[in-house]
Coordinates of C-alpha atoms in Angstrom, one line a residue:
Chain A
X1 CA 6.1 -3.8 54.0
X2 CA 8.9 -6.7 53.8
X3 CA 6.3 -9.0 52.2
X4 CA 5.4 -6.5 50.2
X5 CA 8.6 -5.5 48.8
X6 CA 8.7 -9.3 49.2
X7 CA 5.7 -10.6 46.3
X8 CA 7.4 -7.7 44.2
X9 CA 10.8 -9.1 43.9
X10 CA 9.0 -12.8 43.0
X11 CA 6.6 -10.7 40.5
X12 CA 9.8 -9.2 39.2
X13 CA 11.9 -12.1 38.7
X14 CA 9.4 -13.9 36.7
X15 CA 8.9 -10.5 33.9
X16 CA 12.1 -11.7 32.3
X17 CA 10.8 -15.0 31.3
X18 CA 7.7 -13.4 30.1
X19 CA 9.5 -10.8 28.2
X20 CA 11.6 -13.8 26.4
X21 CA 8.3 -15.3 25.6
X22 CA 6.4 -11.9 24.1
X23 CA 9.6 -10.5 22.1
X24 CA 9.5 -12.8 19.4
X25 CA 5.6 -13.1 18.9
X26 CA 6.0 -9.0 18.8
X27 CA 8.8 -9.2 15.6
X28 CA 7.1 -11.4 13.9
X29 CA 3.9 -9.3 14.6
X30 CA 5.9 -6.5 13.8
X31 CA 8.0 -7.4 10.4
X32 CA 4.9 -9.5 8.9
X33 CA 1.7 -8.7 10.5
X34 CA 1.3 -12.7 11.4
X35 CA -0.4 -12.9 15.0
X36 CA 2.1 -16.4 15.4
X37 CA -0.8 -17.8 17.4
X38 CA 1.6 -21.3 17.6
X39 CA 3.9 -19.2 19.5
X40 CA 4.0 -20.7 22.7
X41 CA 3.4 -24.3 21.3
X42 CA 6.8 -23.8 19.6
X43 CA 8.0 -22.3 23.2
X44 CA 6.6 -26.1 24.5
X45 CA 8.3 -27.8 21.8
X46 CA 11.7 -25.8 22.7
X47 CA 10.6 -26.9 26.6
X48 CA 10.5 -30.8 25.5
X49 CA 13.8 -30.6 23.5
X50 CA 15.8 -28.9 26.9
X51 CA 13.8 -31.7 29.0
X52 CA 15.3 -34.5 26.9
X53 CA 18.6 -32.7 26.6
X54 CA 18.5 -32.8 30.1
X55 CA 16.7 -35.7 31.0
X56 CA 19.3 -38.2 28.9
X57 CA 22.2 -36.2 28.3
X58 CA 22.5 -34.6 31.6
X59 CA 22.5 -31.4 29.3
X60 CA 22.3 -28.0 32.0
X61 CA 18.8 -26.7 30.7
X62 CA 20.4 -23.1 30.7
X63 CA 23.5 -24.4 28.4
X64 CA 20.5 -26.2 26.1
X65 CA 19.9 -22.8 24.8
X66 CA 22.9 -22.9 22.4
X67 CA 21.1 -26.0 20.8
X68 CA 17.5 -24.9 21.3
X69 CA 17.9 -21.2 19.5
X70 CA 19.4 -22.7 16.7
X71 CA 17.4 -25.3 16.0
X72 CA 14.2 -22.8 16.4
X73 CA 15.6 -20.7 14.4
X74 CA 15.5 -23.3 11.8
X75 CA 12.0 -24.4 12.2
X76 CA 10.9 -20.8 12.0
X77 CA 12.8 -20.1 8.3
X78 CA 11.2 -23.7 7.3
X79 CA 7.9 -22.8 9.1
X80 CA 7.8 -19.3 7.6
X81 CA 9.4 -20.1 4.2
X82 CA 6.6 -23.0 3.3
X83 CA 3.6 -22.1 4.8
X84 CA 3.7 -18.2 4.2
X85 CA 6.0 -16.8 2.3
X86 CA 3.7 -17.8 -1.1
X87 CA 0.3 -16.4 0.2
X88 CA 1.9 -12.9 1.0
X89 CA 0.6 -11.2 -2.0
X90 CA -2.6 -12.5 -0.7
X91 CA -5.3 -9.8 -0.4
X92 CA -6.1 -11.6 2.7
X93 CA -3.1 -12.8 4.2
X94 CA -3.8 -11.9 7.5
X95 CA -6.7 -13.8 8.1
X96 CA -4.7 -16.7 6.2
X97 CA -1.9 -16.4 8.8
X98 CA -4.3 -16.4 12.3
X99 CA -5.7 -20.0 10.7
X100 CA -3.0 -21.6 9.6
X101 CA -0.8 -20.5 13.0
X102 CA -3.9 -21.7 14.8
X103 CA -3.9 -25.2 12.9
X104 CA 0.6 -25.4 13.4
X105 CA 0.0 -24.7 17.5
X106 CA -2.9 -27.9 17.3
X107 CA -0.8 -30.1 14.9
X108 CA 2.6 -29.1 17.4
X109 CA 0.3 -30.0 20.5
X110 CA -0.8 -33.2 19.2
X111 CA 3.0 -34.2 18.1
X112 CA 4.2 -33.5 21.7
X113 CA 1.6 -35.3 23.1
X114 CA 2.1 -38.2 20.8
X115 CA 5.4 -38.3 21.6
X116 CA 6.2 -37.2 24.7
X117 CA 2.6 -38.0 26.7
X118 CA 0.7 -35.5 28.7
X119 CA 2.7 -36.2 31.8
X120 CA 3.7 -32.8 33.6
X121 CA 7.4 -32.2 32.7
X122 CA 9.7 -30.1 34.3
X123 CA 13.8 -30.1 34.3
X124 CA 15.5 -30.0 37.9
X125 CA 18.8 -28.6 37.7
X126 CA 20.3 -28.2 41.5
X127 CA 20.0 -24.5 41.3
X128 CA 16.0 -25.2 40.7
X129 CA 15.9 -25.9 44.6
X130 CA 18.3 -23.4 45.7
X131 CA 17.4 -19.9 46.9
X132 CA 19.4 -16.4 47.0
X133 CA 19.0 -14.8 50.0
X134 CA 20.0 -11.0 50.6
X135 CA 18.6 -9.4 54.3
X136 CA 15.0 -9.8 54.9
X137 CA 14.3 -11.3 51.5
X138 CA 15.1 -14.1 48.8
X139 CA 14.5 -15.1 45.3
X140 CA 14.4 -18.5 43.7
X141 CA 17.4 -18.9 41.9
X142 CA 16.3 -20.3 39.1
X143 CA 14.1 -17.3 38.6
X144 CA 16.9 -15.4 38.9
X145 CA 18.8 -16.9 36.0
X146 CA 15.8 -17.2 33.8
X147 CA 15.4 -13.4 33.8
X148 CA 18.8 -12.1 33.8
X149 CA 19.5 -14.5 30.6
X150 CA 16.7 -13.0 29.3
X151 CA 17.4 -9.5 29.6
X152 CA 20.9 -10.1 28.3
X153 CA 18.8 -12.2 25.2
X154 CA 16.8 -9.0 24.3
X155 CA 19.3 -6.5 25.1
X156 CA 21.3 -9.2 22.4
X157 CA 18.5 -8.6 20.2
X158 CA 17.7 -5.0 20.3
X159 CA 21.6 -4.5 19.7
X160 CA 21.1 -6.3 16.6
X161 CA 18.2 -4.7 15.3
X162 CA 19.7 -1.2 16.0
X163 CA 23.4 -1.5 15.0
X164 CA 23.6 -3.7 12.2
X165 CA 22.9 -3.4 8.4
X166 CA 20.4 -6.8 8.5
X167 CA 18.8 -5.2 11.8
X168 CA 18.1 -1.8 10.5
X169 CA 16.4 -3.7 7.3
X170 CA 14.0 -5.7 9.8
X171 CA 13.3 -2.5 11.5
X172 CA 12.6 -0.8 8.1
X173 CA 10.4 -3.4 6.9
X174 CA 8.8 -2.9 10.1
X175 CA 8.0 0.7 9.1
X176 CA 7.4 0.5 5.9
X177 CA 7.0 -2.6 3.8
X178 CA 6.9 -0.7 0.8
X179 CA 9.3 1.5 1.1
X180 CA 12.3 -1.2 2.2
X181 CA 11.3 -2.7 -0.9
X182 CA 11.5 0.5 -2.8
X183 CA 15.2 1.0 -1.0
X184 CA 15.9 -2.2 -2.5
X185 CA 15.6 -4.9 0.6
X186 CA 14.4 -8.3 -0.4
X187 CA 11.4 -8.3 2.1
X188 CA 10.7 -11.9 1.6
X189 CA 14.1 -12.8 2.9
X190 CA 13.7 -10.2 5.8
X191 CA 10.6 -11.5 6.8
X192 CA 12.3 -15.4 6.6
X193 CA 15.4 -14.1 8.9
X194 CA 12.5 -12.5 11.0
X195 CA 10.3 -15.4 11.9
X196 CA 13.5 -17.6 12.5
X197 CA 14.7 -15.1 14.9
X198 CA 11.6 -14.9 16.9
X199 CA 11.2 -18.5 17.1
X200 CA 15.1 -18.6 18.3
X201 CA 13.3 -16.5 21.1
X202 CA 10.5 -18.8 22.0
X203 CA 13.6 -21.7 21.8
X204 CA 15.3 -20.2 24.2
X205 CA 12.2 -19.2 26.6
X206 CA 11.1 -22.9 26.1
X207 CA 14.9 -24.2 27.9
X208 CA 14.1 -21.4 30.2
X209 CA 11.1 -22.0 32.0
X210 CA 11.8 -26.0 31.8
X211 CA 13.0 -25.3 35.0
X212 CA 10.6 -22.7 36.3
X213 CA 7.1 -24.1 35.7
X214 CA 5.8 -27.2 34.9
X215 CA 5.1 -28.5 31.6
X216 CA 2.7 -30.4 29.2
X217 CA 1.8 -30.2 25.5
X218 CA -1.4 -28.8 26.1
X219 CA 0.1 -25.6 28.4
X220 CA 0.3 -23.5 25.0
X221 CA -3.5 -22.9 25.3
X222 CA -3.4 -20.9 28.8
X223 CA 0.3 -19.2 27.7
X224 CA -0.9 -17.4 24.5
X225 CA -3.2 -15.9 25.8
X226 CA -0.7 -14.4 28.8
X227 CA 1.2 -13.5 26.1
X228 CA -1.0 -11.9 23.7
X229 CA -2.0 -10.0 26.7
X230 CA 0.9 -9.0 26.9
X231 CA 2.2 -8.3 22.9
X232 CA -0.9 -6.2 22.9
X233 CA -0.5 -3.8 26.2
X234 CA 2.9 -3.2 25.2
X235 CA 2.1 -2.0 21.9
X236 CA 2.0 -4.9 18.9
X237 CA 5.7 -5.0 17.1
X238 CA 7.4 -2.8 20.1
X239 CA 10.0 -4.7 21.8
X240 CA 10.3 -2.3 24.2
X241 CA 6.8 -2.6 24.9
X242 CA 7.0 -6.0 25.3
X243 CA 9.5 -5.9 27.8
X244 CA 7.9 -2.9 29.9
X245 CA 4.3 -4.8 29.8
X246 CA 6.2 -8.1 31.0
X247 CA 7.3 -6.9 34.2
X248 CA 4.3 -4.5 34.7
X249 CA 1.9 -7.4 34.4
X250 CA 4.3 -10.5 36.4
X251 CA 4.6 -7.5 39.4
X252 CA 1.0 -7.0 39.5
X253 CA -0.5 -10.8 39.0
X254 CA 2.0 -12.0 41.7
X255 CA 0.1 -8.9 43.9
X256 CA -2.8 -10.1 43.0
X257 CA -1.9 -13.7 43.5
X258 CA -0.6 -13.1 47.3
X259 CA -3.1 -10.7 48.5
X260 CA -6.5 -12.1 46.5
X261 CA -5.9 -15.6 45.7
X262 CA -3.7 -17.6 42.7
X263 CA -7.2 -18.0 40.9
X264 CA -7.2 -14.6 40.2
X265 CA -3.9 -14.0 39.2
X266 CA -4.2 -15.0 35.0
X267 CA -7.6 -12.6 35.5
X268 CA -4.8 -9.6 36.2
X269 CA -3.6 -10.1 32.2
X270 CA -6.8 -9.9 30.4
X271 CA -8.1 -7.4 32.7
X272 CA -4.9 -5.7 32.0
X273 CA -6.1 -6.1 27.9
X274 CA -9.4 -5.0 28.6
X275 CA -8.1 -2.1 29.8
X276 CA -5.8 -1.0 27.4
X277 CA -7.8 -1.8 24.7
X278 CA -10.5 0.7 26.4
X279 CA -8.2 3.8 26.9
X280 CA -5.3 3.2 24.4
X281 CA -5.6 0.6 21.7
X282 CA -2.6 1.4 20.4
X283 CA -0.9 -0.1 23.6
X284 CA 2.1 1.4 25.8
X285 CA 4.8 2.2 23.1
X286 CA 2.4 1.0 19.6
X287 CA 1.5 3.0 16.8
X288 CA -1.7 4.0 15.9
X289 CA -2.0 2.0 12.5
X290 CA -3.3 3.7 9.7
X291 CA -6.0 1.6 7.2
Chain B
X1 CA 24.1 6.8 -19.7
X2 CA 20.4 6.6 -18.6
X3 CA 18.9 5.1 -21.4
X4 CA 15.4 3.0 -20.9
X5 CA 14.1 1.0 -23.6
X6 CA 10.0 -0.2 -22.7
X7 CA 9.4 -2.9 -25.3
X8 CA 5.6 -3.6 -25.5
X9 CA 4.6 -4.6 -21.6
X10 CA 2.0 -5.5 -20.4
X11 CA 1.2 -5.5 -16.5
X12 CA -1.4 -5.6 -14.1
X13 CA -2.2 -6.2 -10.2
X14 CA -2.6 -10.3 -8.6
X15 CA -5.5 -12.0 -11.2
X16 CA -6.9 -8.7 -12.3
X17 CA -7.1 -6.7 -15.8
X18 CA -4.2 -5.8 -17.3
X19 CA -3.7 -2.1 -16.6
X20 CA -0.3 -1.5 -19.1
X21 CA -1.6 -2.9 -22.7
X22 CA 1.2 -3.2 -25.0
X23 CA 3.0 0.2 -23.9
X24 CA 6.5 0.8 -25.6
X25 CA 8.3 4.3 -24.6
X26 CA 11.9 4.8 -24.8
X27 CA 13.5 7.6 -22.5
X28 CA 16.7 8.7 -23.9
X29 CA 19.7 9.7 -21.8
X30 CA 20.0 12.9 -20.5
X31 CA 16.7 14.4 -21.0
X32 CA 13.6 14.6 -19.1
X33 CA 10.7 13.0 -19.8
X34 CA 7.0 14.0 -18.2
X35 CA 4.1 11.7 -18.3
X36 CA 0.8 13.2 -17.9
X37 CA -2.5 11.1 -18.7
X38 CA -5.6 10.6 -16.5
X39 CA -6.4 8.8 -13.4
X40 CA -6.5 4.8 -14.4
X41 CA -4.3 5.1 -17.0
X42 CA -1.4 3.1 -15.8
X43 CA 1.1 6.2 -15.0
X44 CA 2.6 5.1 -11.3
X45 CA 1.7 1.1 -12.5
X46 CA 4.0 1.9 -15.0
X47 CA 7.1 3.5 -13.1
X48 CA 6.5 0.0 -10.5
X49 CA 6.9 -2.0 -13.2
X50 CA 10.5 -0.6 -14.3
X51 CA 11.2 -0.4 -10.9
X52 CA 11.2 -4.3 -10.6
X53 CA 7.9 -3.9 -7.9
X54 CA 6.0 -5.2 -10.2
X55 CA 6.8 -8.1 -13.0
X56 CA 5.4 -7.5 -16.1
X57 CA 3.1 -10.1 -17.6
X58 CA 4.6 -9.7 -21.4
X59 CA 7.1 -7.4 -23.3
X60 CA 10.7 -6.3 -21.7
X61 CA 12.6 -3.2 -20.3
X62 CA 16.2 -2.7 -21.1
X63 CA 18.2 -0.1 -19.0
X64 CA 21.4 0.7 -20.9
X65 CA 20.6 -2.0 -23.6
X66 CA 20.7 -4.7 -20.6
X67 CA 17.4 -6.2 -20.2
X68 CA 15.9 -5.4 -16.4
X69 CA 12.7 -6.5 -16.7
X70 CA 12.8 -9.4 -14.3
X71 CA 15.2 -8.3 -12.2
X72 CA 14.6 -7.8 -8.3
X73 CA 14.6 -3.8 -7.0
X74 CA 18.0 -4.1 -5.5
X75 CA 19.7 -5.6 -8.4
X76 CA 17.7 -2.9 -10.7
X77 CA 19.0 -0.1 -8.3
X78 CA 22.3 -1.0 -8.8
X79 CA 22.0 -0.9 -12.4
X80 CA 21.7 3.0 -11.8
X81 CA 17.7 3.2 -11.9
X82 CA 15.7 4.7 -8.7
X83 CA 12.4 5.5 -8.2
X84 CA 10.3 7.2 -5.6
X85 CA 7.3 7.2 -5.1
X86 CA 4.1 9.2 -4.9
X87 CA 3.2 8.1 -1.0
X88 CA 7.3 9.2 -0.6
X89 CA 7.9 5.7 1.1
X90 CA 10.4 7.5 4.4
X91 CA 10.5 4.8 7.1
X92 CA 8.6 7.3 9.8
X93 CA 10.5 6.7 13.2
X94 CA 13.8 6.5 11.4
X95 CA 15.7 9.7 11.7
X96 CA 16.6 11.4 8.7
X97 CA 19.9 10.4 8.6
X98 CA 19.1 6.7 9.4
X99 CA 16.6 7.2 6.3
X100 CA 19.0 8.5 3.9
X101 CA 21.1 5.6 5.4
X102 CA 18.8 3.1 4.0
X103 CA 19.3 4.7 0.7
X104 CA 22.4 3.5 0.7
X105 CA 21.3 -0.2 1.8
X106 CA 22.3 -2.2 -1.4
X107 CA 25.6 -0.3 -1.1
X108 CA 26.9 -2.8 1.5
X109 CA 30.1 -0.3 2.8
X110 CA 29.1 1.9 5.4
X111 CA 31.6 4.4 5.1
X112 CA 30.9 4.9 1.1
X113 CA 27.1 5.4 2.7
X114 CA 28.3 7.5 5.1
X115 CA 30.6 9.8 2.7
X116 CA 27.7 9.7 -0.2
X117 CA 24.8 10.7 2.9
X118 CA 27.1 13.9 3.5
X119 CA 27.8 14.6 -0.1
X120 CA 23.7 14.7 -0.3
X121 CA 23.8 17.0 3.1
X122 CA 25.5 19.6 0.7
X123 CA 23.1 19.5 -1.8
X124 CA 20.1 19.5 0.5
X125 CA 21.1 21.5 3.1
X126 CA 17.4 21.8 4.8
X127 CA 17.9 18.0 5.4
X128 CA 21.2 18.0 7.4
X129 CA 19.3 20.9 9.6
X130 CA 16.9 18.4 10.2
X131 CA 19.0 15.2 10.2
X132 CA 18.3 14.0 13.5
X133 CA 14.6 14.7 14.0
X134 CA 12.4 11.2 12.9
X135 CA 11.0 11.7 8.7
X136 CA 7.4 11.9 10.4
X137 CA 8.3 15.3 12.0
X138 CA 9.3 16.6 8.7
X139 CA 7.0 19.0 6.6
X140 CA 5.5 17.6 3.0
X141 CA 8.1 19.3 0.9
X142 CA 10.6 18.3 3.2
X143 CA 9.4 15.0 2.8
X144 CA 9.5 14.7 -0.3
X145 CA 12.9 16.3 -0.5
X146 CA 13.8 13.9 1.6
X147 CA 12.8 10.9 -0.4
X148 CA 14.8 12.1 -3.6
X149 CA 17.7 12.9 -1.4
X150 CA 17.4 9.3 -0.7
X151 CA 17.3 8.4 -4.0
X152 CA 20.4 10.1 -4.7
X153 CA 22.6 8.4 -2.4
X154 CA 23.0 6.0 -5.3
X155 CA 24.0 8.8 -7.4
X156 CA 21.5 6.8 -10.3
X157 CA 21.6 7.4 -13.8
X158 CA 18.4 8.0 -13.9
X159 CA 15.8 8.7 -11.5
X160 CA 11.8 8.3 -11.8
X161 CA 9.6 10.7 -9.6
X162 CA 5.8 9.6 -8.9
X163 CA 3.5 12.8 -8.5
X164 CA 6.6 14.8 -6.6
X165 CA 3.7 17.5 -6.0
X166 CA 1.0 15.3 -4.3
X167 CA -0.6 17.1 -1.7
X168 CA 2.1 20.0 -1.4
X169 CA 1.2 23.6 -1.3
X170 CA 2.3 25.8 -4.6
X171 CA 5.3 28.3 -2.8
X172 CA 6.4 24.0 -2.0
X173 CA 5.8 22.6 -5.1
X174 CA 7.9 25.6 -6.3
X175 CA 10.4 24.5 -4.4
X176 CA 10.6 21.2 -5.9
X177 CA 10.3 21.6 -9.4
X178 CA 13.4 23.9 -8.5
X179 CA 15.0 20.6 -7.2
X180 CA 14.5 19.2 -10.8
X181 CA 15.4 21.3 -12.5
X182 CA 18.9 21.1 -10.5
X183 CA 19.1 17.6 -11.2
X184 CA 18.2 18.1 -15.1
X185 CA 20.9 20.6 -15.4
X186 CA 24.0 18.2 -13.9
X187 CA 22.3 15.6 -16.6
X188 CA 20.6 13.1 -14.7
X189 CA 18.0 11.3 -17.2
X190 CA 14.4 11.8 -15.6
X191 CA 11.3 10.2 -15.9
X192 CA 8.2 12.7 -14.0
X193 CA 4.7 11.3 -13.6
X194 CA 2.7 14.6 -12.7
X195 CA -0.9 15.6 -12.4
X196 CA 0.1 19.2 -12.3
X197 CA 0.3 18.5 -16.2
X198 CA 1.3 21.9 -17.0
X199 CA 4.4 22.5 -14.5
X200 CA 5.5 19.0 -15.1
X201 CA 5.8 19.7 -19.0
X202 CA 7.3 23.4 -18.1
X203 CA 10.8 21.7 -17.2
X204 CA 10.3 18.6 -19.1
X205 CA 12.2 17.9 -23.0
X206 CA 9.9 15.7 -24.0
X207 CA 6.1 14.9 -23.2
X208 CA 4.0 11.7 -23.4
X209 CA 0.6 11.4 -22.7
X210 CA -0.5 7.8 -21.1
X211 CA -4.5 6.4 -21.9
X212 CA -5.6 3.3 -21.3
X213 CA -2.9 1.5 -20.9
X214 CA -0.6 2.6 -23.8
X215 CA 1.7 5.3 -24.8
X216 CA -1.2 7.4 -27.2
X217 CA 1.1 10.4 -27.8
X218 CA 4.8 11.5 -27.6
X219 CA 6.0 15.1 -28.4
X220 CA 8.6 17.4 -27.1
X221 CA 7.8 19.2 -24.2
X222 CA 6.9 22.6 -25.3
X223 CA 4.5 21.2 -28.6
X224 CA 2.1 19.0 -26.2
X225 CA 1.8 22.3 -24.0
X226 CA 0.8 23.7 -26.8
X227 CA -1.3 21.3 -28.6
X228 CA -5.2 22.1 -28.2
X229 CA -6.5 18.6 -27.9
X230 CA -4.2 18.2 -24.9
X231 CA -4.6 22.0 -23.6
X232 CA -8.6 20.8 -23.3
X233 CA -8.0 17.6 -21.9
X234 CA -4.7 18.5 -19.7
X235 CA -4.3 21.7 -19.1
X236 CA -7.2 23.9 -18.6
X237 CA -9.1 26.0 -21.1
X238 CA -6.7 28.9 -20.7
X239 CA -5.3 28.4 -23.7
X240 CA -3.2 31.3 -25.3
X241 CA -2.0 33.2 -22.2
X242 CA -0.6 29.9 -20.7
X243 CA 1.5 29.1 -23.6
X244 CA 3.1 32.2 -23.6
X245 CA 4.0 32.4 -20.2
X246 CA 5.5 29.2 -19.9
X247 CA 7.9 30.6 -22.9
X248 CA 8.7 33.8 -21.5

C-alpha cells in the first residue's frame, strides 16, 4: 500500500511539468487551430538556453525562467507573425500549418544539434540530488519545484485569460473567430499575443525539466507525441483539460512503469489516445466541433 | 447622424468572382432601409463589406461623409456602425453578460461597459433574466435578441441586421420585428437584409431590391410591396389582399 501510495506521489509530481508542456500547444490549438507540431522542439530550445544559462553563468535553472519566457515569447510573435499570420485567409490553412510546424521542429532540431551536439544535457542544480522526505515516503525535490511552479504558471495563465480585457479576447477568439472580429477584436493581433504566450509556456517547461530529465536535440520526437496525447484526451484548446489529462496520464504511466516495466510506460499515453478517441473524441472537457 | 454613402463597390471572396459589381446605395439617417433580393445576389456580402470584414476591391463607403471603406471593424464600430449577423456570432460558453461584455470590447473602460450592459438589461429585460446562463442555452429569438443587445452596447448610429428571422419560428420573429420597430421609433438609422421580403418591407421606409451584384431598384417601402413585378418575384402571388393588410 506504501509503495503504492508511493509510485503515485512520483506519478503526481511529474503531471505538473507535463501540464506546463501541453497548456501552450492547447492555446495555440485553441486561438488558431495550428497543431504547433514544433512545440516541444521549442520546449528543447528553451532546455538548451537554461543549460547554458546555467552551465556558464551559474544561472539557477528555475530563476532562468524570467529570461527563457520572454525570450519565447518573442520567438513565438516572430514565429507566428512570419510564417502564418499571411496564409490565414487560406482555404487550407490547416494543412499549411501541420507542414510548415513539422518543417520549424526539423530545422530547430538540426540548429540544436549543430550547435550544441547530440550529447545528453541536463542542468544539476543541488536541489536536483536532494529529496523531501515526509513519514513513510519522499519525492525528488526537483520534481517538486518543477510542478508547483507550474501550477502557479497556469493558474498565472488562466487568471489572465479570465479576468483581463486581452484574456477575455483570446478566449473569445477561441469561441468564435468570427464573431470577435464582428465585436471588433483585431484577431490577427490576438492570434500573435497567442502563439507568443504559449511558446512563453514551452520556455518555461524547457528551464524546467533541464533539471528533471535528460536532454538532446532530437528528444522532441518522443515528447510530442506525449504531449499530443495528452492536448487531445484533455480536450484540444481546454486548458483545463490539459492540466486534468497531465496528471491522469503521469499517475498512471508511473503505475504502469513500477508494476509492468519502464518499456511500457510511453504505451500508457497513446493507449490513453486510442481510447479516448474510441469513446469520446471530443476529449475530457473539448467541444464537439461543428463542420 | 447615420448617414452611409456606398459609392460604386465592388467586392468579392479570396481570388474569386466579384460578387458586388458596381453597387451604389445611400442610406439616409434616420430611416430604415430593407434589402430584399435573391440568394447570390450579394445581400450579407454586402453588409460584410461596410462592416470593414471584408475590403472592397474598388469604389468607397463614407459613414457621416468620412470615408470607412478601409478601415478595420473596431475602428468602423467606433465610428457608430454595427452589424450583426445572420449566424448571430454569441461567443457560446460565454455567459450572457460576459457576451454583452464583449460588446463593449473597443470601449476600453469597464465601468462605461458595465453601466451601458445594464442600460441594455432595461431595454431587454428577458436578457438580464438570463444573464448568467452561457448564450448556447439561450433559445433562437433570445439569441438573436441577444446579439442586437450586443450591438447596442455601443449605442451606434446606425445598426445593420443580417436575416434577424433566420430559422426563428413566426410568434419569434414577431417578437423581433417588434424589437425593430423599437429601435426605428428612438431613430436609430437601419439597414435590414431579410428573406421574409414582405415583413422586412412592413416596417421598413424605404426598400431596395439587390440582383446580381448591383442595386436594380430603390423605392419607398410601401410602393415595392406594392409593385407587381416584385409581388411575383418577392412576395408571393397573393397579391391584392396582402397589400391591404399590410396598410390597415
Amino acid at each position: 500500500m506504501i509503495q503504492a501510495i508511493q509510485v503515485l506521489i512520483l506519478g503526481l509530481a511529474l503531471g505538473g511539468v507535463y501540464a506546463l508542456m501541453s497548456s501552450g500547444m492547447t492555446l495555440i490549438f485553441g486561438v488558431m487551430r495550428i497543431v504547433n507540431l514544433a512545440h516541444s522542439a521549442f520546449i528543447i530550445m528553451a532546455a538548451y538556453i537554461a543549460f547554458w544559462l546555467f552551465n556558464l553563468l551559474h544561472v539557477d535553472p528555475i530563476l532562468s525562467i524570467v529570461l527563457t519566457m520572454p525570450m519565447m515569447f518573442v520567438v513565438g510573435m516572430l514565429y507566428y507573425r512570419i510564417l502564418f499570420a499571411s496564409r490565414a485567409d487560406n482555404p487550407r490553412f490547416i494543412d499549411i500549418t501541420v507542414l510548415i510546424t513539422f518543417a520549424s521542429s526539423l530545422v530547430v532540431e538540426g540548429l540544436l544539434a549543430f550547435f550544441f551536439t547530440g550529447i545528453y544535457r541536463s542542468t544539476t542544480p543541488d536541489y536536483a540530488k536532494r529529496s523531501f522526505n515526509f513519514g513513510p515516503f519522499f519525492v525528488p525535490e526537483s520534481q517538486l519545484f518543477a510542478t508547483v511552479i507550474s501550477i502557479v504558471l497556469i493558474l498565472g495563465l488562466w487568471l489572465f485569460l479570465r479576468y483581463t480585457r486581452v484574456g477575455s479576447a483570446i478566449r473569445a477568439t477561441m469561441q468564435n473567430r468570427n464573431a470577435a472580429q464582428v465585436v471588433g477584436v483585431n484577431v490577427t493581433w490576438v492570434s500573435t499575443l497567442a502563439f507568443g504566450i504559449g511558446l512563453a509556456m514551452a520556455g518555461a517547461s524547457g528551464s524546467l525539466l533541464s533539471f528533471i530529465f535528460t536532454f538532446f536535440p532530437a528528444k522532441h520526437v518522443a515528447w510530442i507525441g506525449m504531449i499530443m496525447c495528452l492536448v487531445v484526451l484533455g480536450g484540444m484548446g481546454s486548458l483545463m483539460g490539459a492540466l486534468v489529462s497531465s496528471f491522469l496520464l503521469a499517475a498512471a504511466s508511473a503505475y504502469v512503469n513500477f508494476y509492468i516495466g519502464s518499456a511500457w510506460s510511453p504505451i500508457t499515453f497513446y493507449l490513453a489516445l486510442f481510447l479516448i478517441l474510441l469513446f469520446r473524441p471530443q476529449g475530457l472537457f473539448g467541444k464537439k466541433v461543428e463542420v | 447622424m447615420g448617414t452611409l454613402n456606398v459609392e460604386n463597390v465592388y467586392a468579392g471572396y479570396g481570388s474569386g468572382p466579384n460578387i458586388l459589381k458596381g453597387l451604389s446605395l445611400t442610406v439616409e439617417s434616420n430611416k430604415t432601409y430593407c434589402i430584399i433580393g435573391p440568394n447570390g445576389a450579394g445581400k450579407s456580402t454586402l453588409l460584410k463589406v461596410i462592416a470593414g470584414l471584408l475590403k472592397p476591391r474598388e469604389g468607397q463607403i463614407k459613414f457621416n461623409d468620412e470615408v470607412i471603406s478601409g478601415l478595420r471593424p473596431d475602428q468602423i464600430m467606433q465610428r457608430g456602425l454595427c452589424y450583426v449577423p445572420s449566424d448571430r456570432s454569441l461567443f457560446p460558453d460565454m455567459t450572457v453578460k460576459e457576451n454583452l461584455r464583449m460588446g463593449g470590447y473597443v470601449l476600453r473602460n469597464p465601468r462605461l461597459v458595465k453601466r451601458r450592459v445594464d442600460e441594455v438589461f432595461t431595454m431587454f429585460p428577458v436578457l438580464k433574466e438570463k444573464s448568467s446562463q452561457a448564450a448556447k442555452t439561450l433559445s433562437g429569438g433570445q439569441q438573436q435578441l441577444c446579439a442586437v443587445a450586443r450591438a447596442m452596447i455601443l449605442k451606434p448610429d446606425m445598426i445593420m441586421l443580417d436575416e434577424p428571422s433566420l430559422g426563428l419560428s413566426p410568434k419569434v420573429v414577431q417578437q423581433i420585428f417588434g424589437t425593430i420597430t423599437d429601435l426605428r421609433s428612438q431613430g436609430m438609422t437601419i439597414l435590414l437584409v431579410e428573406q421574409n421580403a414582405r415583413k422586412g418591407l412592413q416596417i421598413a421606409d424605404q426598400g431596395v431590391v439587390l440582383d446580381l451584384g448591383t442595386n436594380s431598384f430603390e423605392r419607398p417601402a410601401a410602393e415595392v410591396l406594392q409593385d407587381p413585378r416584385i409581388q411575383e418575384l418577392y412576395l408571393g402571388k397573393r397579391r391584392q389582399p396582402l397589400v391591404t393588410e399590410a396598410q390597415k
